[in-house]
């Protein structure tokens, strides 16, 4: 089958195409409707199918004779520990933890919030929630208490599952005080917290509310899978939008399972028994899809790595893990490879390891810049595949189908639209533009399986954020173009979302935090180019009249505020005091112009500008602090 045949089959006859893919999974009742509409008029896949994602990921593998195969390789250089967990053991652990959650009252449709480091119990908690037909919401461990509180209020979980701590490079991050502070701040109060005690830190448990994971499990018996409709949610994952409030992306059970299973072979060329490694975190969509669900739904062994590409202990860490578990495909963000390149520019580390099992490297999460692409290709001698996707879709919108018909890679391009995605480049009026012309990257409806059908608790926001700008299309929020061969080049966000070390963050949210400082009258946060992290935020602040603060003191206070409210991952290190900011006559800060100035790009001064003299001032300020890219 060629890419062209596969792709046109998916667009011309999506019913037959996706019905065939769905048949490869173990449904309780196979759907008779492949593509229907819900009460909001939104396209929904497999509407009357009955299934359970945990059954498809675990029990079905036992039935297929894979009980003794390793399901999860846990590798933790930061705690010096390893585990190889078979499908039989994982099923037992998941079924028992599901029993423990049920004893705490968790039932179908309830939310379970999971705030965990990269330990197997994180995956166990996700799968156990799915087993009960409940809905998990995993929150990345690098987020601070306030971010957690916002998510608790939005998802309203019955139970929170957490651990005593996470382990970063040379430091222990205690999670329990963050959980306590978040619950304190939140309006919604969970009934229970189940806490996994790690040897590196002991969490104090609050009588009546908190329960030790081990105690809960010892008192529980394994439970079976609860049947759910394909359209019942499996999880809600929060992602940054343009406002301070993150968006809860909803993922259906059935369509997600089908897309995960399909993509594992089509894009990544993985077969049952192979080892796949997504070096990410379960708190991000990459971790949900390709550390946990897709590999298990496909009978693979997956690596769950609690470490960094560098400093745990060195820049050969990725190659050591790839050798040890005979990883066939490795997936991470370009920033991870830039970190390795910085410490080991000649790729000495790779020479010490036998990578004969490794066939392909996949990258996503941010633009794969051509120098990083070339470097990784050169030192590994392997195909390096960039693919473009979002939390909203759960899998690659554009990719190179390594399991069907590999195409030549072009540096800077995420290759071609994946089957099911009718990708179009539109101008601001919604008209399609020709090859090599930049525009808004949109997807013609219907979206393929796994894409979000709504935003948790706020369908209006879903419509306004994704479907209303160009009727009949999903708006991705990314800009880009197609070349003469139809290859798609994603050039960056068209909104105020930035990508810091492959982590998606909202500058609007950071602005809200900075604006909360008593000395700040107004501010703008913009992403500037960074050699290691792709982008990092900087803040430009205007002081309230009559305020006298020392710039360094203010900077430390603002940086601390961001760490306190959002978390260290935001990586905001620099704030500058400006006398004025460029604005339109209607008072809107010209953030795009600020970004262009800081990134040393050519810019046009909009005719709507109120105070053109503010521009040279800002430029001088950024130059003085060496914050203008060359
Ligand atoms: N829990 C608590 N804190 C965390 C955390 C977690 N799970 N993850 C990161 N942090 C903290 C870090 O300790 C650091 O704190 P510090 O400022 O006090 O030192 C801060 O957040 C920034 O972390 P990070 O952006 O990861 O920077 P780093 O310098 O520690 O590492 C990289 C840089 C490039 C090595 C790292 O970002 C990386 O491996 N990225 C891979 C990308 C990735 O996984 N993307 C996910 C989508 S594919
Ligand atoms: P997230 O939802 O965290 O996965 O972030 C999605 C965003 O990351 C996209 O909207 C893009 O801006 C960016 N992104 C992800 N993958 C790529 C890629 N391969 N090339 C360019 N940008 C990417």
XYZ file of C-alpha atoms and ligand atoms in Angstrom:
701
model
C 0.000 0.000 0.000
C 1.391 3.419 -0.898
C 0.961 6.499 1.275
C -1.213 8.012 -1.438
C -3.576 5.007 -1.516
C -3.809 4.836 2.274
C -4.407 8.561 2.599
C -7.072 8.791 -0.114
C -8.904 5.771 1.305
C -9.084 7.557 4.664
C -10.443 10.785 3.159
C -12.730 9.342 0.453
C -14.319 6.581 2.520
C -13.616 7.245 6.204
C -16.359 4.849 7.349
C -14.811 1.796 5.731
C -11.271 2.921 6.528
C -11.800 3.396 10.273
C -14.189 0.430 10.613
C -11.352 -1.773 9.324
C -8.930 -0.275 11.841
C -11.443 -0.616 14.691
C -11.941 -4.323 13.956
C -8.393 -5.014 15.080
C -9.320 -4.281 18.698
C -11.261 -6.376 21.199
C -14.662 -4.667 21.600
C -17.448 -5.893 23.895
C -19.919 -4.762 21.204
C -18.551 -3.672 17.840
C -20.105 -0.345 16.753
C -22.771 -0.360 14.065
C -22.368 3.389 13.586
C -18.829 4.281 12.554
C -19.263 8.060 12.283
C -22.250 9.805 13.849
C -23.135 13.153 15.391
C -23.660 13.970 19.034
C -26.319 16.215 20.571
C -24.119 19.243 19.829
C -23.834 18.312 16.160
C -20.172 17.334 16.565
C -18.807 14.349 14.611
C -18.269 11.331 16.876
C -16.711 7.988 16.027
C -18.075 4.516 16.869
C -21.007 6.014 18.785
C -22.719 2.751 19.809
C -19.586 0.676 20.360
C -19.158 -0.809 23.842
C -15.657 -1.393 25.180
C -13.133 -0.633 27.877
C -9.704 0.834 27.082
C -8.031 -1.003 29.976
C -9.488 -4.289 28.717
C -8.083 -3.643 25.249
C -4.688 -2.618 26.666
C -4.238 -5.359 29.279
C -6.783 -8.199 29.452
C -6.820 -8.617 25.664
C -3.028 -9.022 25.711
C -3.313 -11.746 28.358
C -5.899 -13.514 26.203
C -3.478 -13.247 23.265
C -0.788 -15.060 25.281
C 1.372 -12.050 26.129
C 1.113 -12.436 29.925
C 4.831 -13.138 30.361
C 5.984 -10.380 28.009
C 7.295 -7.207 29.604
C 4.696 -4.459 29.394
C 6.666 -1.705 31.186
C 10.388 -1.257 31.635
C 10.748 1.281 34.424
C 14.192 2.858 34.407
C 15.044 5.508 36.962
C 18.618 6.783 37.028
C 17.564 9.435 39.551
C 16.670 6.777 42.146
C 18.957 4.098 40.815
C 16.114 1.620 40.332
C 14.649 -0.508 37.574
C 11.651 -2.799 37.163
C 10.458 -5.035 34.347
C 6.704 -5.485 34.736
C 4.988 -8.166 32.648
C 1.498 -7.850 31.213
C 0.285 -10.390 33.802
C 1.791 -8.410 36.706
C 0.599 -5.083 35.356
C -2.950 -6.397 34.918
C -2.942 -7.686 38.502
C -1.632 -4.373 39.860
C -4.095 -2.336 37.825
C -7.107 -4.529 38.666
C -6.249 -4.372 42.377
C -5.698 -0.640 42.401
C -9.010 -0.287 40.543
C -10.526 -2.295 43.411
C -8.962 0.162 45.868
C -10.373 3.148 43.975
C -13.793 1.501 43.871
C -13.663 1.080 47.659
C -13.163 4.834 47.821
C -16.383 5.299 45.881
C -14.970 5.846 42.382
C -17.468 4.810 39.713
C -18.090 5.270 35.995
C -17.870 8.928 34.957
C -16.160 10.122 38.174
C -12.912 12.046 37.802
C -9.643 10.909 39.340
C -6.859 13.500 39.319
C -3.381 12.007 39.070
C -0.386 14.126 40.126
C 2.546 11.764 39.949
C 6.208 11.543 39.080
C 7.408 9.146 36.387
C 6.920 5.906 38.312
C 4.958 2.811 37.245
C 2.215 3.686 39.757
C 1.335 6.667 37.546
C 0.481 4.315 34.674
C -1.231 1.919 37.094
C -3.451 4.739 38.362
C -4.361 5.822 34.809
C -5.246 2.301 33.699
C -7.115 1.531 36.945
C -9.250 4.636 36.466
C -9.982 3.548 32.904
C -10.847 0.060 34.165
C -13.647 1.538 36.270
C -14.968 3.623 33.385
C -13.919 6.697 35.349
C -12.079 9.657 33.811
C -8.502 10.512 34.697
C -6.916 13.900 34.606
C -3.152 13.728 34.900
C -1.400 16.921 35.983
C 2.286 17.297 35.132
C 4.452 17.094 38.269
C 6.325 20.266 37.363
C 3.204 22.405 37.884
C 2.857 24.321 41.131
C -0.016 24.238 43.647
C -2.008 27.014 41.995
C -2.054 25.228 38.626
C -3.149 22.079 40.391
C -5.917 24.000 42.181
C -7.241 25.398 38.894
C -7.453 21.872 37.501
C -9.081 20.499 40.672
C -11.791 23.137 40.393
C -12.396 22.427 36.743
C -12.311 18.615 36.803
C -13.899 18.232 40.266
C -12.225 14.902 41.052
C -13.663 12.519 43.642
C -10.168 11.219 44.380
C -6.628 12.561 43.923
C -3.808 10.074 43.464
C -0.320 11.359 44.194
C 3.066 10.385 45.581
C 5.223 11.672 48.393
C 7.745 13.162 45.955
C 9.273 13.502 42.547
C 13.002 13.256 42.006
C 14.656 15.807 39.756
C 18.385 16.089 39.042
C 20.009 16.182 42.492
C 16.848 17.351 44.234
C 13.707 15.930 45.766
C 10.449 17.751 45.082
C 7.916 16.961 47.791
C 4.486 16.630 46.182
C 2.260 16.304 49.233
C 2.663 19.906 50.459
C 1.741 21.005 46.922
C -1.348 18.772 46.925
C -2.380 20.087 50.361
C -1.889 23.698 49.272
C -3.834 23.117 46.066
C -6.783 21.581 47.910
C -6.666 24.458 50.353
C -6.882 26.955 47.478
C -9.503 25.062 45.462
C -13.252 25.500 45.920
C -13.848 21.820 45.130
C -12.607 19.390 47.781
C -11.844 15.782 46.794
C -13.150 13.108 49.160
C -9.893 11.154 49.241
C -6.211 11.435 48.434
C -4.358 8.194 47.832
C -0.643 8.772 48.355
C 2.176 6.530 47.202
C 4.992 6.808 49.735
C 8.429 6.776 48.126
C 11.580 6.064 50.132
C 13.043 9.477 49.196
C 10.425 11.449 51.179
C 7.642 10.668 53.616
C 4.302 12.433 53.149
C 2.216 13.379 56.159
C -1.274 11.989 55.753
C -4.322 13.896 56.879
C -6.576 11.656 58.974
C -9.980 11.054 57.420
C -8.967 12.268 53.955
C -5.629 10.725 52.974
C -4.875 7.083 52.453
C -1.566 5.298 51.954
C -1.454 3.588 48.528
C -0.041 0.350 50.023
C -2.720 0.226 52.717
C -5.454 0.847 50.141
C -4.120 -1.904 47.886
C -3.684 -4.414 50.734
C -7.358 -4.040 51.590
C -8.571 -4.337 47.974
C -9.450 -7.168 45.594
C -9.007 -7.076 41.817
C -12.007 -5.907 39.799
C -13.105 -6.457 36.200
C -13.456 -3.849 33.504
C -16.603 -1.715 33.456
C -18.077 -1.522 29.939
C -18.340 2.025 28.570
C -19.595 3.552 25.357
C -16.899 4.445 22.845
C -17.906 8.090 23.277
C -17.547 8.077 27.069
C -14.460 10.058 28.080
C -11.266 8.235 28.964
C -9.471 11.327 30.171
C -9.370 15.085 30.418
C -5.953 16.631 29.864
C -5.438 20.313 30.476
C -3.450 22.323 28.005
C -2.501 25.962 27.709
C -4.728 28.253 25.748
C -4.413 31.968 25.283
C -6.119 32.878 28.558
C -5.049 32.156 32.116
C -7.470 29.236 32.364
C -6.191 26.007 30.834
C -8.477 24.037 28.537
C -9.601 20.527 29.484
C -9.184 18.495 26.311
C -11.612 15.558 26.364
C -10.553 12.236 24.906
C -13.143 9.590 23.978
C -12.418 5.961 24.856
C -13.204 4.262 21.544
C -11.829 6.604 18.931
C -8.673 7.097 21.001
C -8.022 3.350 21.205
C -8.455 2.949 17.448
C -6.153 5.868 16.556
C -3.526 4.774 19.070
C -3.458 1.226 17.741
C -3.429 2.330 14.114
C -0.695 4.936 14.548
C 1.633 2.596 16.415
C 2.055 0.542 13.232
C 1.345 3.128 10.539
C 3.577 5.938 11.819
C 6.059 4.187 14.118
C 6.259 0.775 12.395
C 5.932 -1.095 15.679
C 4.815 -4.738 15.942
C 3.697 -6.710 19.013
C 6.709 -7.624 21.151
C 8.829 -4.638 20.020
C 10.067 -2.047 22.529
C 8.986 1.565 22.142
C 10.319 4.489 24.129
C 8.685 7.871 24.352
C 11.079 9.948 26.467
C 8.470 12.353 27.761
C 6.299 12.531 30.874
C 2.872 11.059 31.598
C 1.745 14.605 32.402
C 1.876 15.533 28.700
C -0.143 14.170 25.827
C 2.927 12.416 24.388
C 3.161 10.471 27.636
C -0.537 9.578 27.669
C -0.498 8.397 24.082
C 2.924 6.852 23.600
C 4.246 5.898 27.025
C 1.002 4.339 28.209
C -1.900 3.709 25.846
C -0.650 3.149 22.311
C 2.183 0.727 23.189
C -0.043 -1.357 25.479
C -2.981 -1.369 23.050
C -0.503 -2.756 20.499
C 1.104 -5.445 22.674
C 4.484 -3.683 22.844
C 6.919 -3.186 25.701
C 7.118 0.463 26.709
C 9.899 2.282 28.566
C 8.942 4.576 31.443
C 12.043 6.649 32.101
C 12.461 8.782 35.200
C 15.440 10.860 34.167
C 16.703 13.502 31.787
C 18.645 13.273 28.532
C 21.646 14.830 30.291
C 22.957 14.938 33.859
C 21.359 11.600 34.830
C 24.218 10.901 34.831
C 25.499 12.098 31.440
C 24.712 12.836 27.818
C 24.812 9.120 26.894
C 21.717 8.339 28.985
C 19.388 7.990 25.963
C 21.793 5.648 24.191
C 22.285 3.537 27.343
C 18.521 3.049 27.741
C 18.020 2.370 24.035
C 20.664 -0.361 24.155
C 19.517 -1.904 27.430
C 15.888 -2.455 26.363
C 16.543 -2.982 22.647
C 14.430 0.047 21.842
C 13.245 -0.078 18.228
C 11.879 3.485 18.047
C 12.704 6.439 20.277
C 10.460 9.487 20.458
C 11.338 12.731 22.208
C 11.333 16.486 21.786
C 14.082 18.246 19.786
C 15.088 20.128 22.949
C 16.244 16.840 24.492
C 18.637 16.305 21.579
C 19.827 19.903 21.696
C 20.703 19.270 25.352
C 22.677 16.145 24.367
C 24.385 17.995 21.507
C 25.458 20.796 23.829
C 27.213 18.378 26.180
C 28.444 15.875 23.644
C 28.756 17.673 20.296
C 30.729 14.890 18.652
C 28.376 12.145 19.757
C 31.053 10.278 21.741
C 28.390 8.778 24.042
C 26.659 6.976 21.226
C 29.851 5.138 20.270
C 29.857 3.328 23.616
C 26.494 1.678 22.972
C 25.115 -1.010 20.713
C 22.136 0.557 19.002
C 21.573 -2.206 16.474
C 17.922 -2.578 17.559
C 17.172 1.121 17.084
C 15.577 1.810 13.697
C 14.040 5.286 13.858
C 14.013 8.467 15.918
C 10.809 10.473 16.125
C 10.519 14.072 17.259
C 7.606 16.321 18.124
C 6.430 18.877 20.611
C 8.078 21.848 18.930
C 9.613 22.688 15.588
C 12.548 20.439 14.718
C 15.109 22.994 13.634
C 17.217 21.836 10.655
C 20.603 22.000 12.512
C 19.322 19.650 15.231
C 17.780 17.399 12.586
C 21.070 17.157 10.697
C 23.104 16.566 13.845
C 20.911 13.715 15.105
C 20.807 12.134 11.644
C 24.590 12.323 11.364
C 25.517 10.920 14.754
C 22.940 8.098 14.697
C 22.952 7.330 10.980
C 19.208 6.683 11.364
C 16.064 8.203 9.877
C 14.912 11.159 11.971
C 11.195 11.717 11.631
C 9.597 14.993 12.626
C 5.855 14.828 13.177
C 3.408 17.510 14.188
C 0.644 17.094 16.688
C -1.213 18.645 19.582
C -2.845 17.712 22.867
C -6.135 18.265 21.044
C -5.522 15.483 18.506
C -3.588 12.974 20.633
C -1.555 11.731 17.640
C 0.338 13.011 14.635
C -1.587 15.324 12.307
C 1.338 15.233 9.895
C 3.917 12.480 9.871
C 5.975 10.117 7.769
C 4.258 6.719 7.682
C 7.283 4.576 8.512
C 5.113 1.443 8.813
C 3.374 1.884 5.463
C 5.384 3.871 2.952
C 8.357 5.878 4.269
C 8.918 9.062 2.287
C 12.124 11.060 2.054
C 12.365 13.518 4.977
C 12.794 17.232 4.321
C 14.497 19.246 7.062
C 12.007 21.590 8.713
C 8.948 19.646 7.518
C 6.667 17.274 9.422
C 6.183 15.476 6.044
C 2.620 14.747 4.899
C -0.864 14.747 6.475
C -1.575 11.541 8.398
C -4.502 9.435 7.182
C -7.784 10.993 8.260
C -6.426 14.549 8.486
C -7.479 16.803 5.594
C -4.914 19.544 6.238
C -5.440 22.886 4.461
C -3.602 26.201 4.575
C -6.060 29.107 4.802
C -5.630 32.859 4.630
C -7.280 35.032 7.277
C -10.494 35.087 5.231
C -10.666 31.307 5.153
C -9.565 30.907 1.511
C -7.122 28.166 0.687
C -3.728 29.464 -0.406
C -1.351 27.905 -2.905
C 1.921 26.026 -2.397
C 4.720 27.803 -0.517
C 2.367 30.463 0.850
C 2.114 30.758 4.598
C -1.244 30.766 6.319
C -3.302 29.272 9.118
C -3.002 25.515 9.296
C -6.525 24.110 9.512
C -8.105 20.660 9.247
C -11.252 20.143 7.203
C -13.973 18.390 9.209
C -14.601 15.629 10.132
C -11.567 15.218 12.324
C -10.261 11.647 12.478
C -10.581 9.426 15.576
C -9.013 10.560 18.871
C -9.458 14.323 18.308
C -11.274 16.257 20.995
C -15.093 16.507 20.764
C -15.327 19.322 23.313
C -13.627 21.182 26.159
C -14.461 19.858 29.600
C -17.362 21.810 31.090
C -17.232 24.499 28.413
C -18.522 23.546 24.977
C -18.726 27.217 23.986
C -14.983 27.519 24.464
C -14.479 24.513 22.202
C -16.573 26.102 19.480
C -15.005 29.542 19.879
C -11.441 28.262 20.164
C -11.425 25.700 17.385
C -14.436 25.676 15.062
C -15.754 29.203 14.625
C -12.862 31.012 12.961
C -13.186 29.011 9.744
C -16.592 27.286 9.452
C -16.190 23.641 8.412
C -12.607 23.518 9.682
C -10.718 22.902 12.909
C -8.241 25.750 13.536
C -4.947 24.438 14.866
C -3.488 27.720 16.164
C -0.334 27.001 14.164
C 0.900 28.804 11.083
C 2.709 27.139 8.203
C 2.705 26.170 4.544
C 2.766 23.265 2.111
C 5.495 23.012 -0.501
C 5.085 21.902 -4.120
C 5.105 18.240 -3.036
C 2.441 18.797 -0.390
C 4.964 18.534 2.477
C 3.750 20.517 5.482
C 6.031 22.999 7.274
C 4.802 24.167 10.694
C 6.327 27.532 11.498
C 4.930 28.315 14.946
C 1.865 29.409 16.864
C -0.275 32.241 15.615
C -1.536 32.896 19.159
C 0.045 33.619 22.539
C 1.051 30.051 23.267
C 4.778 29.299 23.526
C 6.809 26.127 23.614
C 9.516 25.938 26.281
C 11.636 22.785 26.174
C 8.744 21.034 24.417
C 6.322 22.183 27.118
C 3.309 24.174 25.954
C 2.715 27.276 28.059
C 0.477 30.317 27.894
C 2.054 33.766 27.974
C -1.388 35.142 28.874
C -1.317 33.090 32.042
C 2.155 34.378 32.925
C 0.955 37.932 32.337
C -1.864 37.392 34.826
C 0.669 36.258 37.427
C 3.031 39.203 36.821
C 0.140 41.666 36.844
C -0.718 40.420 40.337
C 2.480 42.010 41.735
C 1.639 45.205 43.649
C 4.184 47.291 41.708
C 3.083 46.209 38.231
C 0.597 48.308 36.299
C 0.731 46.429 33.023
C 2.865 43.803 31.346
C 3.514 41.687 28.292
C 5.135 38.257 28.228
C 6.644 37.116 24.941
C 8.542 34.031 23.846
C 12.059 34.647 22.579
C 14.213 32.157 20.707
C 16.528 30.043 22.838
C 19.276 27.736 21.619
C 18.453 24.962 24.082
C 14.764 25.256 24.946
C 13.475 26.523 21.605
C 11.695 29.410 23.289
C 11.839 31.023 26.719
C 9.507 33.684 28.085
C 10.572 37.185 29.059
C 8.391 39.764 30.784
C 8.145 43.475 29.964
C 6.518 45.362 32.822
C 5.284 48.893 33.366
C 5.319 50.125 36.943
C 2.434 51.817 38.680
C 2.857 55.586 38.945
C 5.078 56.635 41.830
C 6.422 53.113 42.414
C 10.111 52.969 43.130
C 11.591 49.492 43.039
C 15.014 48.255 42.241
C 14.972 46.322 38.956
C 16.874 43.308 40.348
C 14.629 43.020 43.381
C 11.535 43.250 41.238
C 12.947 40.661 38.841
C 13.578 38.176 41.680
C 10.083 38.718 43.035
C 8.441 38.275 39.649
C 10.480 35.166 38.841
C 9.567 33.698 42.247
C 5.894 34.466 41.620
C 5.917 32.540 38.345
C 7.646 29.562 39.995
C 5.172 29.708 42.857
C 2.022 30.063 40.758
C 2.807 28.146 37.570
C 5.924 26.139 38.346
C 9.630 25.991 37.565
C 8.914 24.586 34.079
C 7.755 28.007 32.939
C 11.453 29.019 32.909
C 10.788 32.753 33.180
C 14.112 34.230 34.243
C 14.145 37.780 32.842
C 11.814 40.691 33.336
C 12.514 44.221 32.151
C 11.001 47.480 33.307
C 9.779 49.461 30.313
C 8.545 53.040 30.217
C 5.836 52.209 27.693
C 4.737 49.332 25.487
C 3.770 49.554 21.820
C -0.016 49.500 21.590
C -2.729 49.999 19.038
C -4.903 53.069 19.332
C -7.547 50.855 20.936
C -5.038 49.939 23.661
C -4.071 46.409 22.583
C -0.414 45.549 23.256
C 1.354 44.638 20.005
C 2.837 41.354 21.202
C 3.647 40.052 17.743
C 5.716 43.170 17.093
C 7.515 42.726 20.430
C 8.272 39.116 19.516
C 9.644 40.120 16.142
C 11.864 42.806 17.694
C 13.230 40.426 20.325
C 13.847 37.684 17.801
C 15.739 40.025 15.482
C 13.157 39.505 12.728
C 12.117 42.071 10.156
C 8.955 43.843 11.212
C 6.384 46.230 9.847
C 5.037 48.859 12.168
C 1.238 48.516 12.030
C -0.620 51.615 10.918
C -2.844 51.297 13.990
C 0.059 51.949 16.370
C -0.573 54.642 18.960
C 2.959 55.550 19.969
C 5.661 54.618 17.413
C 8.370 56.099 19.653
C 7.917 53.171 22.039
C 9.567 50.826 19.506
C 13.164 52.113 19.522
C 12.926 52.357 23.298
C 11.958 48.703 23.650
C 14.564 47.621 21.141
C 17.279 49.508 23.060
C 16.124 47.960 26.330
C 16.265 44.432 24.921
C 19.665 45.049 23.361
C 21.054 46.412 26.597
C 20.124 43.131 28.286
C 21.372 41.118 25.301
C 17.910 39.733 24.709
C 17.757 40.320 20.969
C 18.521 37.309 18.772
C 21.052 37.886 15.991
N 8.572 17.885 38.611
C 9.088 18.939 39.282
N 9.878 19.861 38.711
C 10.158 19.711 37.407
C 9.659 18.651 36.648
C 8.828 17.701 37.300
N 8.291 16.671 36.664
N 10.122 18.760 35.394
C 10.883 19.854 35.352
N 10.916 20.427 36.570
C 11.682 21.617 36.967
C 13.164 21.370 36.785
O 13.733 20.759 37.917
C 13.696 22.792 36.596
O 13.732 23.412 37.862
P 14.850 24.512 38.223
O 14.510 25.733 37.425
O 14.653 24.688 39.694
O 16.168 23.911 37.860
C 12.579 23.481 35.821
O 11.388 22.700 36.084
C 12.797 23.533 34.328
O 12.845 22.209 33.853
P 13.252 21.830 32.358
O 12.607 22.771 31.394
O 12.990 20.394 32.143
O 14.768 22.200 32.312
P 16.026 21.352 32.669
O 17.150 22.307 32.566
O 15.831 20.593 33.941
O 16.141 20.290 31.471
C 15.892 19.514 29.200
C 16.199 20.712 30.115
C 15.941 19.981 27.751
C 16.941 18.460 29.420
C 14.505 18.956 29.550
O 13.539 19.983 29.462
C 14.042 17.806 28.700
O 14.457 16.693 28.833
N 13.095 18.031 27.811
C 12.520 16.965 27.041
C 11.268 17.469 26.516
C 10.049 16.764 26.964
O 10.053 15.859 27.735
N 8.958 17.272 26.403
C 7.645 16.766 26.673
C 6.818 16.729 25.444
S 7.473 15.614 24.222
P 1.123 20.165 22.798
O -0.350 20.340 22.795
O 1.738 20.394 24.120
O 1.518 18.857 22.176
O 1.718 21.306 21.864
C 1.251 21.411 20.548
C 1.971 22.509 19.847
O 3.357 22.223 19.798
C 1.550 22.660 18.412
O 0.395 23.453 18.259
C 2.771 23.274 17.780
O 2.811 24.660 17.987
C 3.899 22.623 18.543
N 4.407 21.444 17.842
C 4.220 20.157 18.163
N 4.877 19.347 17.317
C 5.486 20.146 16.411
C 6.312 19.911 15.248
N 6.674 18.685 14.891
N 6.726 20.986 14.541
C 6.391 22.248 14.908
N 5.633 22.522 15.991
C 5.178 21.488 16.742
